[in-house]
Short mmCIF file of C-alpha atoms in Angstrom, two decimals:
data_model
loop_
_atom_site.label_atom_id
_atom_site.label_comp_id
_atom_site.label_asym_id
_atom_site.label_seq_id
_atom_site.Cartn_x
_atom_site.Cartn_y
_atom_site.Cartn_z
CA MET A 1357 41.54 -40.56 37.50
CA THR A 1358 40.44 -37.09 36.39
CA PHE A 1359 41.85 -35.29 33.33
CA ALA A 1360 43.75 -32.90 35.62
CA GLU A 1361 45.32 -35.84 37.52
CA ALA A 1362 46.30 -37.52 34.27
CA ALA A 1363 47.89 -34.27 33.11
CA GLN A 1364 49.82 -34.03 36.37
CA SER A 1365 51.14 -37.59 35.86
CA CYS A 1366 52.39 -36.68 32.36
CA THR A 1367 53.96 -33.49 33.75
CA VAL A 1368 55.90 -35.48 36.37
CA ILE A 1369 57.38 -37.71 33.63
CA LEU A 1370 58.43 -34.72 31.50
CA ASP A 1371 59.78 -32.76 34.48
CA THR A 1372 61.98 -35.72 35.42
CA VAL A 1373 63.47 -35.94 31.93
CA GLU A 1374 64.01 -32.17 31.64
CA SER A 1375 65.78 -31.98 34.99
CA ALA A 1376 68.05 -34.89 34.05
CA LEU A 1377 68.72 -33.62 30.49
CA PRO A 1378 68.30 -29.79 30.54
CA ASP A 1379 69.74 -29.44 27.01
CA GLY A 1380 67.27 -31.93 25.53
CA LEU A 1381 67.49 -35.52 24.41
CA PRO A 1382 70.72 -36.33 22.55
CA GLU A 1383 70.40 -36.71 18.77
CA ASN A 1384 71.75 -40.29 18.90
CA PHE A 1385 69.03 -41.31 21.36
CA SER A 1386 67.76 -44.69 20.14
CA THR A 1387 64.67 -44.19 17.95
CA ASP A 1388 63.32 -47.64 18.84
CA CYS A 1389 63.74 -47.03 22.55
CA LYS A 1390 60.55 -47.63 24.57
CA LEU A 1391 61.36 -44.58 26.71
CA LEU A 1392 61.37 -42.31 23.65
CA GLU A 1393 58.01 -43.68 22.55
CA THR A 1394 56.57 -43.02 26.03
CA LEU A 1395 58.00 -39.51 26.10
CA ASN A 1396 56.57 -38.67 22.68
CA LYS A 1397 53.14 -39.91 23.73
CA ALA A 1398 53.32 -37.86 26.94
CA VAL A 1399 54.39 -34.72 25.05
CA GLU A 1400 51.57 -35.12 22.53
CA LEU A 1401 48.93 -36.03 25.13
CA LEU A 1402 49.66 -33.39 27.80
CA PRO A 1403 48.06 -30.35 26.03
CA GLU A 1404 44.98 -32.40 25.18
CA LEU A 1405 44.57 -33.43 28.83
CA TRP A 1406 44.80 -29.82 30.02
CA LYS A 1407 42.19 -28.81 27.45
CA LEU A 1408 39.86 -31.55 28.68
CA ALA A 1409 40.53 -30.37 32.25
CA CYS A 1410 39.40 -26.86 31.20
CA ALA A 1411 42.84 -25.37 31.93
CA PRO A 1412 43.63 -23.40 28.75
CA GLN A 1413 46.71 -21.58 30.10
CA GLU A 1414 48.24 -24.89 31.16
CA ALA A 1415 47.47 -26.27 27.69
CA ILE A 1416 49.30 -23.32 26.09
CA LEU A 1417 52.34 -23.86 28.31
CA SER A 1418 52.31 -27.55 27.43
CA TYR A 1419 52.19 -26.83 23.69
CA ARG A 1420 55.12 -24.44 24.00
CA ARG A 1421 57.01 -26.95 26.12
CA ALA A 1422 56.47 -29.61 23.47
CA LEU A 1423 57.83 -27.37 20.70
CA LEU A 1424 60.69 -25.58 22.49
CA TYR A 1425 62.39 -28.54 24.22
CA CYS A 1426 64.28 -31.09 22.17
CA TRP A 1427 62.15 -34.23 22.52
CA ASN A 1428 63.39 -35.84 19.30
CA LEU A 1429 59.85 -35.80 17.89
CA ASN A 1430 59.43 -37.17 14.39
CA VAL A 1431 58.30 -34.65 11.77
CA GLU A 1432 54.73 -35.96 11.58
CA THR A 1433 54.19 -35.72 15.34
CA ARG A 1434 55.76 -32.29 15.58
CA SER A 1435 53.64 -31.02 12.68
CA LYS A 1436 50.50 -32.41 14.28
CA ILE A 1437 51.27 -30.61 17.56
CA GLU A 1438 52.03 -27.34 15.72
CA LYS A 1439 48.75 -27.46 13.82
CA GLU A 1440 46.70 -28.32 16.92
CA TYR A 1441 48.37 -25.48 18.84
CA ALA A 1442 47.68 -22.99 16.02
CA VAL A 1443 44.02 -24.05 15.93
CA PHE A 1444 43.78 -23.68 19.71
CA LEU A 1445 45.28 -20.17 19.57
CA LEU A 1446 42.84 -19.08 16.87
CA TYR A 1447 39.59 -20.56 18.13
CA SER A 1448 39.83 -21.21 21.86
CA GLY A 1449 39.02 -17.67 22.95
CA THR A 1450 41.92 -17.72 25.40
CA ASP A 1451 44.50 -14.93 25.34
CA ALA A 1452 47.97 -16.43 25.46
CA ALA A 1453 50.66 -14.29 27.06
CA PRO A 1454 53.74 -13.79 24.83
CA PRO A 1455 56.28 -16.60 25.31
CA ASN A 1456 59.09 -15.81 27.75
CA LEU A 1457 62.11 -17.49 26.16
CA ARG A 1458 65.16 -17.96 28.32
CA ALA A 1459 67.50 -18.22 25.36
CA GLN A 1460 66.94 -16.59 22.00
CA ALA A 1461 68.94 -15.17 19.14
CA GLU A 1462 69.31 -11.39 19.19
CA GLY A 1463 66.73 -9.72 16.96
CA SER A 1464 64.64 -12.88 16.64
CA PHE A 1465 60.89 -12.52 16.23
CA ILE A 1466 58.75 -13.14 19.31
CA PRO A 1467 54.98 -13.27 18.69
CA ARG A 1468 53.03 -10.69 20.70
CA ASN A 1469 49.62 -12.35 20.68
CA ASN A 1470 47.61 -15.43 19.67
CA ILE A 1471 47.26 -14.45 16.03
CA GLU A 1472 50.96 -13.78 15.47
CA GLU A 1473 51.92 -17.04 17.18
CA ALA A 1474 49.37 -18.99 15.12
CA ILE A 1475 50.61 -17.39 11.89
CA LEU A 1476 54.19 -18.34 12.75
CA LEU A 1477 53.21 -21.97 13.36
CA LEU A 1478 51.14 -22.22 10.17
CA LEU A 1479 53.90 -20.67 8.06
CA VAL A 1480 56.32 -23.25 9.45
CA LEU A 1481 53.89 -26.01 8.42
CA LEU A 1482 53.44 -24.49 4.96
CA ARG A 1483 57.20 -24.25 4.44
CA ARG A 1484 57.63 -27.84 5.61
CA TYR A 1485 55.13 -28.98 2.97
CA ILE A 1486 56.88 -26.99 0.24
CA LEU A 1487 60.10 -28.79 1.22
CA ASN A 1488 58.27 -32.14 0.79
CA LYS A 1489 58.61 -33.10 4.43
CA ILE A 1490 54.89 -33.58 5.12
CA VAL A 1491 51.80 -34.42 3.07
CA TRP A 1492 49.47 -31.56 2.14
CA ASP A 1493 46.70 -30.67 4.57
CA PRO A 1494 44.17 -28.24 3.01
CA SER A 1495 43.10 -26.95 6.42
CA ILE A 1496 46.52 -25.33 6.84
CA LEU A 1497 45.66 -22.80 4.15
CA ASP A 1498 42.19 -22.26 5.61
CA HIS A 1499 43.57 -21.50 9.08
CA LEU A 1500 46.38 -19.34 7.67
CA SER A 1501 43.89 -17.34 5.58
CA LEU A 1502 41.82 -16.63 8.67
CA ALA A 1503 44.84 -15.72 10.81
CA LEU A 1504 46.41 -13.36 8.24
CA SER A 1505 43.01 -11.78 7.55
CA MET A 1506 42.48 -11.14 11.26
CA ALA A 1507 45.91 -9.50 11.38
CA GLY A 1508 45.12 -7.36 8.33
CA GLU A 1509 48.04 -8.95 6.44
CA PHE A 1510 46.18 -9.50 3.17
CA ARG A 1511 49.18 -8.88 0.94
CA ALA A 1512 51.18 -11.42 2.92
CA LEU A 1513 48.35 -13.91 2.39
CA ALA A 1514 48.40 -13.20 -1.35
CA ARG A 1515 52.12 -13.85 -1.39
CA GLN A 1516 51.68 -17.23 0.31
CA VAL A 1517 48.92 -18.26 -2.10
CA GLU A 1518 50.99 -17.23 -5.12
CA GLU A 1519 53.90 -19.38 -3.90
CA LEU A 1520 51.80 -22.54 -3.56
CA LEU A 1521 52.79 -25.39 -5.82
CA PRO A 1522 50.53 -26.08 -8.83
CA GLY A 1523 47.61 -28.34 -8.08
CA ILE A 1524 47.25 -27.40 -4.40
CA VAL A 1525 44.29 -25.13 -5.02
CA VAL A 1526 42.20 -24.98 -8.19
CA ARG A 1527 42.62 -21.95 -10.43
CA ARG A 1528 39.25 -20.43 -9.56
CA GLN A 1529 39.84 -20.66 -5.81
CA LYS A 1530 43.34 -19.21 -6.17
CA TYR A 1531 42.18 -16.22 -8.25
CA THR A 1532 39.26 -15.55 -5.91
CA ILE A 1533 41.49 -15.54 -2.82
CA LEU A 1534 44.00 -13.26 -4.54
CA ALA A 1535 41.23 -10.90 -5.69
CA LEU A 1536 39.89 -10.67 -2.13
CA CYS A 1537 43.39 -9.99 -0.79
CA TYR A 1538 44.10 -7.20 -3.28
CA TYR A 1539 40.64 -5.70 -2.74
CA ALA A 1540 41.18 -5.68 1.03
CA GLU A 1541 44.51 -3.93 0.49
CA GLY A 1542 42.84 -1.24 -1.64
CA ASP A 1543 44.29 -2.43 -4.96
CA ASP A 1544 40.89 -2.57 -6.64
CA MET A 1545 42.11 -2.73 -10.23
CA ALA A 1546 44.40 -5.70 -9.55
CA ALA A 1547 41.46 -7.49 -7.90
CA LEU A 1548 39.09 -6.67 -10.77
CA ASN A 1549 41.58 -7.77 -13.43
CA LEU A 1550 41.99 -11.13 -11.69
CA LEU A 1551 38.22 -11.56 -11.65
CA ARG A 1552 37.98 -10.56 -15.31
CA ASN A 1553 40.65 -13.11 -16.27
CA LEU A 1554 38.83 -15.75 -14.31
CA MET A 1555 35.40 -15.01 -15.77
CA ASN A 1556 36.67 -14.62 -19.35
CA ASN A 1557 38.22 -18.08 -19.30
CA ARG A 1558 35.90 -20.53 -21.05
CA ASP A 1559 37.05 -23.36 -18.80
CA ASN A 1560 35.71 -21.54 -15.73
CA LYS A 1561 32.04 -21.04 -15.07
CA LYS A 1562 31.23 -17.56 -13.82
CA GLY A 1563 30.68 -17.99 -10.08
CA ILE A 1564 28.06 -15.94 -8.23
CA PHE A 1565 30.51 -14.73 -5.62
CA GLU A 1566 33.04 -13.56 -8.22
CA LEU A 1567 30.33 -11.68 -10.15
CA VAL A 1568 29.10 -9.96 -6.99
CA LEU A 1569 32.63 -8.93 -5.98
CA ALA A 1570 33.33 -7.59 -9.47
CA ALA A 1571 30.06 -5.60 -9.40
CA LYS A 1572 30.94 -4.19 -5.97
CA ILE A 1573 34.35 -2.99 -7.20
CA CYS A 1574 32.85 -1.45 -10.34
CA ALA A 1575 30.29 0.44 -8.23
CA GLU A 1576 33.14 2.51 -6.79
CA TYR A 1577 34.39 3.82 -10.16
CA PRO A 1578 32.30 6.07 -12.47
CA ASN A 1579 33.91 4.68 -15.64
CA LEU A 1580 33.10 1.07 -14.65
CA LEU A 1581 29.43 1.45 -13.77
CA GLU A 1582 28.10 -0.07 -17.00
CA GLU A 1583 30.40 -3.08 -16.58
CA GLY A 1584 29.23 -3.49 -13.00
CA MET A 1585 25.58 -3.38 -14.05
CA GLY A 1586 26.28 -6.26 -16.41
CA TYR A 1587 27.75 -8.34 -13.57
CA ALA A 1588 24.85 -7.56 -11.22
CA ARG A 1589 22.24 -8.45 -13.85
CA GLU A 1590 24.06 -11.70 -14.63
CA VAL A 1591 23.90 -12.64 -10.94
CA LEU A 1592 20.15 -12.00 -10.93
CA SER A 1593 19.64 -14.09 -14.05
CA LYS A 1594 21.56 -17.01 -12.51
CA ILE A 1595 19.86 -17.12 -9.13
CA GLU A 1596 16.33 -16.01 -9.92
CA GLY A 1597 14.04 -17.68 -7.40
CA LYS A 1598 16.91 -19.66 -5.82
CA CYS A 1599 18.55 -17.50 -3.16
CA ASN A 1600 16.85 -14.35 -1.92
CA GLN A 1601 19.81 -13.38 0.23
CA MET A 1602 22.27 -13.23 -2.67
CA ALA A 1603 19.61 -11.75 -4.97
CA SER A 1604 19.08 -8.91 -2.49
CA VAL A 1605 22.82 -8.16 -2.54
CA ALA A 1606 22.79 -8.06 -6.34
CA LYS A 1607 19.65 -5.89 -6.37
CA CYS A 1608 21.24 -3.45 -3.93
CA LEU A 1609 24.42 -3.26 -6.02
CA LEU A 1610 22.38 -2.77 -9.19
CA GLY A 1611 20.54 0.11 -7.53
CA LEU A 1612 23.82 1.80 -6.58
CA LEU A 1613 25.26 1.26 -10.06
CA LEU A 1614 22.15 2.70 -11.75
CA SER A 1615 22.16 5.69 -9.43
CA GLY A 1616 25.84 6.37 -10.09
CA ARG A 1617 25.40 5.98 -13.84
CA SER A 1618 22.48 8.44 -13.86
CA ARG A 1619 24.80 11.27 -12.78
CA ALA A 1620 26.63 11.14 -16.10
CA ILE A 1621 23.48 11.20 -18.25
CA VAL A 1622 22.65 14.51 -19.93
CA SER A 1623 19.07 13.71 -20.93
CA ASP A 1624 16.62 14.56 -18.12
CA SER A 1625 14.16 11.84 -19.13
CA GLU A 1626 16.81 9.11 -19.29
CA ARG A 1627 18.36 10.24 -16.02
CA THR A 1628 14.98 10.19 -14.29
CA SER A 1629 14.32 6.73 -15.70
CA ARG A 1630 17.62 5.43 -14.33
CA LEU A 1631 16.97 6.95 -10.91
CA CYS A 1632 13.51 5.36 -10.78
CA GLU A 1633 15.02 2.02 -11.75
CA ALA A 1634 17.67 2.45 -9.03
CA LEU A 1635 15.02 3.05 -6.37
CA GLU A 1636 13.01 0.07 -7.63
CA SER A 1637 16.08 -2.18 -7.30
CA LEU A 1638 16.80 -0.94 -3.80
CA ASP A 1639 13.15 -1.33 -2.81
CA SER A 1640 13.17 -4.87 -4.19
CA ALA A 1641 16.30 -5.64 -2.13
CA HIS A 1642 14.56 -4.16 0.91
CA LYS A 1643 11.58 -6.49 0.46
CA MET A 1644 13.80 -9.54 -0.11
CA THR A 1645 15.56 -8.95 3.21
CA GLY A 1646 12.33 -8.31 5.07
CA GLY A 1647 13.50 -4.81 5.93
CA ARG A 1648 16.35 -6.21 8.06
CA SER A 1649 19.38 -5.12 6.02
CA PRO A 1650 21.13 -2.00 7.41
CA ASN A 1651 23.05 -1.54 4.15
CA VAL A 1652 19.89 -1.50 2.03
CA LEU A 1653 18.09 0.83 4.46
CA PHE A 1654 21.03 3.23 4.43
CA HIS A 1655 21.14 3.45 0.65
CA LEU A 1656 17.38 3.74 0.35
CA SER A 1657 17.46 6.68 2.74
CA LEU A 1658 20.41 8.26 0.93
CA GLU A 1659 18.96 7.91 -2.58
CA ASN A 1660 15.58 9.31 -1.54
CA ALA A 1661 17.25 12.19 0.28
CA GLU A 1662 19.33 13.08 -2.79
CA GLN A 1663 16.17 13.09 -4.87
CA ARG A 1664 14.65 15.37 -2.19
CA LYS A 1665 12.01 12.80 -1.21
CA LEU A 1666 12.73 13.78 2.37
CA ASP A 1667 9.73 12.18 4.10
CA ILE A 1668 10.57 8.78 2.59
CA ALA A 1669 14.27 9.27 3.36
CA LEU A 1670 13.45 10.08 6.98
CA TYR A 1671 11.26 6.97 7.26
CA TYR A 1672 14.10 4.69 6.13
CA ALA A 1673 16.61 6.53 8.33
CA LYS A 1674 14.40 5.90 11.37
CA GLN A 1675 14.07 2.23 10.43
CA LEU A 1676 17.85 2.03 10.20
CA LEU A 1677 18.32 3.57 13.64
CA LYS A 1678 15.78 1.16 15.12
CA LEU A 1679 17.56 -1.78 13.56
CA GLU A 1680 21.16 -0.90 14.41
CA GLY A 1681 20.99 2.28 16.41
CA GLY A 1682 23.91 1.45 18.67
CA PHE A 1683 26.23 0.56 15.80
CA TYR A 1684 25.43 3.69 13.82
CA CYS A 1685 25.67 5.87 16.91
CA GLN A 1686 29.22 4.55 17.32
CA ARG A 1687 30.02 5.31 13.69
CA MET A 1688 28.57 8.80 13.96
CA ALA A 1689 30.26 9.64 17.26
CA SER A 1690 33.54 10.72 15.66
CA SER A 1691 31.76 12.95 13.14
CA SER A 1692 29.10 14.42 15.44
CA SER A 1693 31.28 17.47 16.13
CA HIS A 1694 31.62 17.92 12.38
CA THR A 1695 27.82 18.06 12.07
CA ILE A 1696 27.58 20.56 14.92
CA CYS A 1697 30.13 22.77 13.12
CA SER A 1698 28.06 22.68 9.95
CA LYS A 1699 24.97 23.79 11.88
CA GLU A 1700 26.91 26.59 13.56
CA ILE A 1701 28.17 27.82 10.19
CA ALA A 1702 24.68 27.65 8.70
CA GLN A 1703 23.42 29.78 11.61
CA GLY A 1704 26.26 32.27 11.15
CA HIS A 1705 27.99 31.37 14.44
CA LEU A 1706 31.49 31.22 12.91
CA ARG A 1707 33.41 31.78 16.14
CA ASP A 1708 31.57 28.87 17.78
CA ALA A 1709 32.36 26.72 14.74
CA VAL A 1710 36.08 27.49 15.13
CA GLU A 1711 35.98 26.30 18.74
CA THR A 1712 34.10 23.11 17.83
CA TYR A 1713 36.43 22.33 14.91
CA THR A 1714 39.44 22.84 17.19
CA HIS A 1715 37.96 20.36 19.68
CA LEU A 1716 37.30 17.84 16.90
CA LEU A 1717 40.89 18.12 15.63
CA ALA A 1718 42.22 17.49 19.13
CA VAL A 1719 40.08 14.34 19.41
CA LEU A 1720 41.20 13.10 15.98
CA GLN A 1721 44.87 13.63 16.78
CA VAL A 1722 44.53 11.69 20.05
CA GLN A 1723 42.80 8.88 18.13
CA ARG A 1724 45.59 8.85 15.55
CA LYS A 1725 48.24 8.49 18.23
CA SER A 1726 46.32 5.61 19.82
CA PHE A 1727 46.02 3.90 16.42
CA GLY A 1728 49.80 4.09 16.10
CA VAL A 1729 50.23 1.41 18.76
CA GLN A 1730 47.46 -0.80 17.45
CA LYS A 1731 47.68 -3.65 14.99
CA LYS A 1732 47.46 -3.31 11.25
CA LEU A 1733 43.90 -4.57 11.67
CA LEU A 1734 42.95 -0.94 12.44
CA LYS A 1735 44.43 0.35 9.18
CA ASN A 1736 41.09 1.30 7.63
CA MET A 1737 39.91 2.99 10.81
CA ARG A 1738 43.16 4.94 10.94
CA ASN A 1739 42.84 5.98 7.29
CA ASN A 1740 39.25 7.15 7.86
CA SER A 1741 40.42 9.20 10.84
CA ARG A 1742 43.16 10.84 8.75
CA SER A 1743 40.67 11.61 5.99
CA LEU A 1744 38.24 13.19 8.46
CA GLU A 1745 41.11 15.16 10.02
CA MET A 1746 42.15 16.49 6.61
CA GLU A 1747 38.61 17.55 5.69
CA THR A 1748 38.26 19.20 9.09
CA TRP A 1749 41.37 21.29 8.42
CA HIS A 1750 39.82 22.33 5.11
CA ASP A 1751 36.51 23.25 6.74
CA LEU A 1752 38.31 25.24 9.43
CA ALA A 1753 40.34 27.02 6.73
CA ASN A 1754 37.08 27.98 5.01
CA VAL A 1755 35.69 29.36 8.29
CA TYR A 1756 38.81 31.45 8.82
CA THR A 1757 38.53 32.63 5.21
CA ASN A 1758 34.96 33.80 5.89
CA LEU A 1759 36.28 35.63 8.98
CA SER A 1760 39.06 37.24 6.85
CA GLN A 1761 41.70 35.61 9.07
CA TRP A 1762 44.03 34.85 6.19
CA HIS A 1763 47.05 33.67 8.21
CA ASP A 1764 44.98 31.19 10.26
CA ALA A 1765 43.45 29.82 7.05
CA GLU A 1766 46.93 29.34 5.56
CA VAL A 1767 48.09 27.46 8.67
CA CYS A 1768 45.13 25.08 8.34
CA LEU A 1769 46.00 24.39 4.69
CA ILE A 1770 49.63 23.71 5.62
CA LYS A 1771 48.40 21.18 8.21
CA SER A 1772 46.21 19.40 5.65
CA GLU A 1773 49.03 19.39 3.09
CA ALA A 1774 51.06 17.22 5.47
CA ILE A 1775 48.28 14.62 5.28
CA ASN A 1776 47.68 14.74 1.51
CA PRO A 1777 49.33 17.42 -0.67
CA HIS A 1778 47.27 16.41 -3.72
CA SER A 1779 43.79 16.62 -2.20
CA ASP A 1780 41.18 18.14 -4.51
CA SER A 1781 39.30 19.66 -1.57
CA ARG A 1782 42.54 21.24 -0.29
CA CYS A 1783 43.13 22.93 -3.65
CA HIS A 1784 39.52 24.12 -3.58
CA SER A 1785 39.90 25.61 -0.09
CA ALA A 1786 43.11 27.33 -1.19
CA GLY A 1787 41.23 28.75 -4.17
CA LEU A 1788 38.49 30.08 -1.89
CA LEU A 1789 41.15 31.82 0.21
CA TYR A 1790 42.70 33.47 -2.86
CA GLN A 1791 39.24 34.43 -4.11
CA ALA A 1792 38.32 36.08 -0.79
CA ARG A 1793 41.55 38.12 -0.95
CA GLY A 1794 40.75 39.29 -4.46
CA LEU A 1795 43.53 37.20 -6.07
CA TYR A 1796 41.32 35.78 -8.79
CA LYS A 1797 44.05 34.46 -11.11
CA GLU A 1798 45.66 32.52 -8.25
CA ALA A 1799 42.22 31.26 -7.24
CA LEU A 1800 41.57 30.06 -10.78
CA GLN A 1801 44.89 28.17 -10.77
CA SER A 1802 43.97 26.46 -7.48
CA PHE A 1803 40.55 25.42 -8.76
CA GLN A 1804 42.20 24.06 -11.91
CA LYS A 1805 44.62 22.01 -9.78
CA SER A 1806 41.63 20.58 -7.96
CA LEU A 1807 40.00 19.61 -11.26
CA ASP A 1808 43.28 18.11 -12.51
CA THR A 1809 43.20 15.82 -9.47
CA GLU A 1810 39.45 15.10 -9.64
CA PRO A 1811 37.70 16.26 -12.85
CA ASN A 1812 34.28 15.63 -11.25
CA HIS A 1813 34.83 17.80 -8.16
CA VAL A 1814 31.57 19.77 -8.27
CA PRO A 1815 32.54 22.62 -5.87
CA SER A 1816 35.61 23.38 -8.00
CA LEU A 1817 33.54 23.37 -11.21
CA VAL A 1818 31.13 25.91 -9.69
CA SER A 1819 33.90 28.01 -8.15
CA THR A 1820 35.78 28.13 -11.47
CA ALA A 1821 32.70 29.57 -13.19
CA ILE A 1822 32.27 32.16 -10.41
CA VAL A 1823 35.91 33.31 -10.61
CA LEU A 1824 35.76 33.56 -14.41
CA ARG A 1825 32.79 35.87 -13.98
CA GLN A 1826 34.71 37.93 -11.41
CA LEU A 1827 37.75 38.19 -13.68
CA ASP A 1828 36.09 39.69 -16.74
CA GLY A 1829 32.58 38.37 -17.12
CA GLN A 1830 33.18 37.85 -20.82
CA SER A 1831 33.74 34.07 -20.87
CA LEU A 1832 30.05 33.22 -20.75
CA PRO A 1833 30.23 30.01 -22.87
CA VAL A 1834 33.12 28.70 -20.76
CA MET A 1835 31.32 29.57 -17.53
CA LYS A 1836 28.18 27.88 -18.82
CA SER A 1837 30.18 24.76 -19.68
CA PHE A 1838 31.59 24.46 -16.13
CA LEU A 1839 28.17 24.97 -14.57
CA THR A 1840 26.39 22.48 -16.82
CA ASP A 1841 29.12 19.94 -16.04
CA ALA A 1842 28.53 20.56 -12.33
CA LEU A 1843 24.77 20.09 -12.74
CA ARG A 1844 25.28 16.95 -14.78
CA LEU A 1845 27.08 15.51 -11.75
CA ASP A 1846 24.84 17.06 -9.09
CA ARG A 1847 21.40 18.23 -10.17
CA THR A 1848 20.62 19.44 -6.65
CA ASN A 1849 23.44 22.00 -6.31
CA PRO A 1850 21.75 25.37 -5.62
CA SER A 1851 24.90 27.42 -6.23
CA ALA A 1852 25.32 25.92 -9.71
CA TRP A 1853 21.69 26.76 -10.62
CA TYR A 1854 21.99 30.29 -9.26
CA ASN A 1855 25.20 31.06 -11.16
CA LEU A 1856 23.79 29.48 -14.33
CA GLY A 1857 20.89 31.88 -13.94
CA LEU A 1858 23.39 34.77 -13.80
CA VAL A 1859 25.02 33.49 -16.99
CA TYR A 1860 21.65 33.30 -18.78
CA LYS A 1861 20.80 36.77 -17.51
CA SER A 1862 24.04 38.17 -19.01
CA GLU A 1863 23.73 36.36 -22.36
CA THR A 1864 22.22 38.17 -25.28
CA GLY A 1865 19.36 36.50 -27.08
CA VAL A 1866 18.43 34.32 -24.08
CA SER A 1867 14.97 34.74 -22.65
CA ALA A 1868 14.61 36.04 -19.12
CA LEU A 1869 12.38 33.03 -18.47
CA GLU A 1870 15.36 30.59 -18.57
CA ALA A 1871 17.26 32.70 -16.05
CA ALA A 1872 14.18 32.93 -13.84
CA GLU A 1873 13.73 29.15 -13.91
CA CYS A 1874 17.34 28.69 -12.78
CA PHE A 1875 16.87 31.18 -9.92
CA GLU A 1876 13.65 29.43 -8.91
CA ASP A 1877 15.34 26.01 -8.90
CA ALA A 1878 18.22 27.45 -6.86
CA GLU A 1879 15.84 28.87 -4.25
CA LEU A 1880 13.83 25.63 -3.94
CA LEU A 1881 16.96 23.51 -3.63
CA GLN A 1882 18.51 25.90 -1.12
CA GLU A 1883 15.48 25.52 1.13
CA SER A 1884 15.86 21.71 1.21
CA ALA A 1885 19.68 21.63 1.12
CA PRO A 1886 21.17 19.54 3.95
CA VAL A 1887 23.45 21.09 6.55
CA GLU A 1888 26.04 18.54 5.41
CA PRO A 1889 26.15 16.87 1.97
CA PHE A 1890 24.27 13.58 1.83
CA ARG A 1891 27.37 11.90 0.36
#
């Protein structure tokens, strides 16, 4: 007998019982009855037979039949079937159609896809364990973690882990899972504090993974770069000569941390030293991965480009495109129009830029509407689209400002305000509009709002100095302070060097040579300035 024939035999038995007892087996049905034992075996065996017969849709229907009809299954058997069905939904590669329930309570939840149905089953199993009805099975948490992660429900996963009874998972595993959940949800500080608590506990050895994650989080915050460097170096000291793959990750992170830290260093010699060390770390990571890491190649190209080592940057960029050209072409597709706009602006074709920006905004709005019907899994993609849309409104406002179309510029800023009213770049664009209209005091207020939101916003630092000069030209020390702050953050900003040269030129007792050096630096940097910022 084939598996399909055996499955058909089981189906005949179950069909006979269902037709005779459409409301299910009575609760007082004898538990020691041979018929009940046969039925339970048939219910449990039928999905397995369909799987062996390579009939996944029939297996799904059999699982649902087993769980929706009252077969008087004992709790262990029912739990076993629920877990096996959840595993099948997650890993079989078969798309299960949503269940079509003939009778259901109004407003009850009906899973729309495999992941939601698997999550529902695993949550039922978890709740049953909490109620002491079944023994603990560690794989339940593993499968639930995967399912909730695939659904983008990281906070829900954190909630389930927090509610687990003591002793189910060790403290280190619990804190690591929670840190990953909060990090995935964008709550970086909660994730980092959990990792700090874990690593500061003497009873816990500092794990490599936890150190790497902590270093990665620190790399995203200027005030945490030194702390992150400590974590990255500790990883390297622990795994020296043991695992090149993890060492390359730590080296790459160390390079990014050193590069970020260099921007806050005033001393030219120390800053140069840090930048050299950053490139050495990235180059070391590149060698460890055999030149096959897209992430390392990207950052090598970016760091060299920012240091105006353009030939080297181009070499790594070409290597990156060879390695993962298709993937990066997909990533760049949504922003290609943005690049075209920048080129059109640079060439003075402002009207063409307006048309291209308008096309890009239409595409982004269509994408946003399509994301609205997608799963939470697309949350990051949706957020990136909104961010790009907002910056596009700002860029378009700046183009209209250059064309002296004040009303159109104001409309663009109103559109971006609906996305994020506290954006530093929005305040900067508003300031540029006021400045172009000769409203210098209002412009200064807008630039200050931008700096209140982001004190390190370089364009606002430079623009503030320019407007102060336009107001009275007497606040030379203050102007100089804003410009030196801008150059501390971005040594390659030509506008900052040029305006610093104007300040030196206006100061009494300052040699013309210092002003000339600033103008020379501005001209050299302007020649190699990218159409779009590297970062």
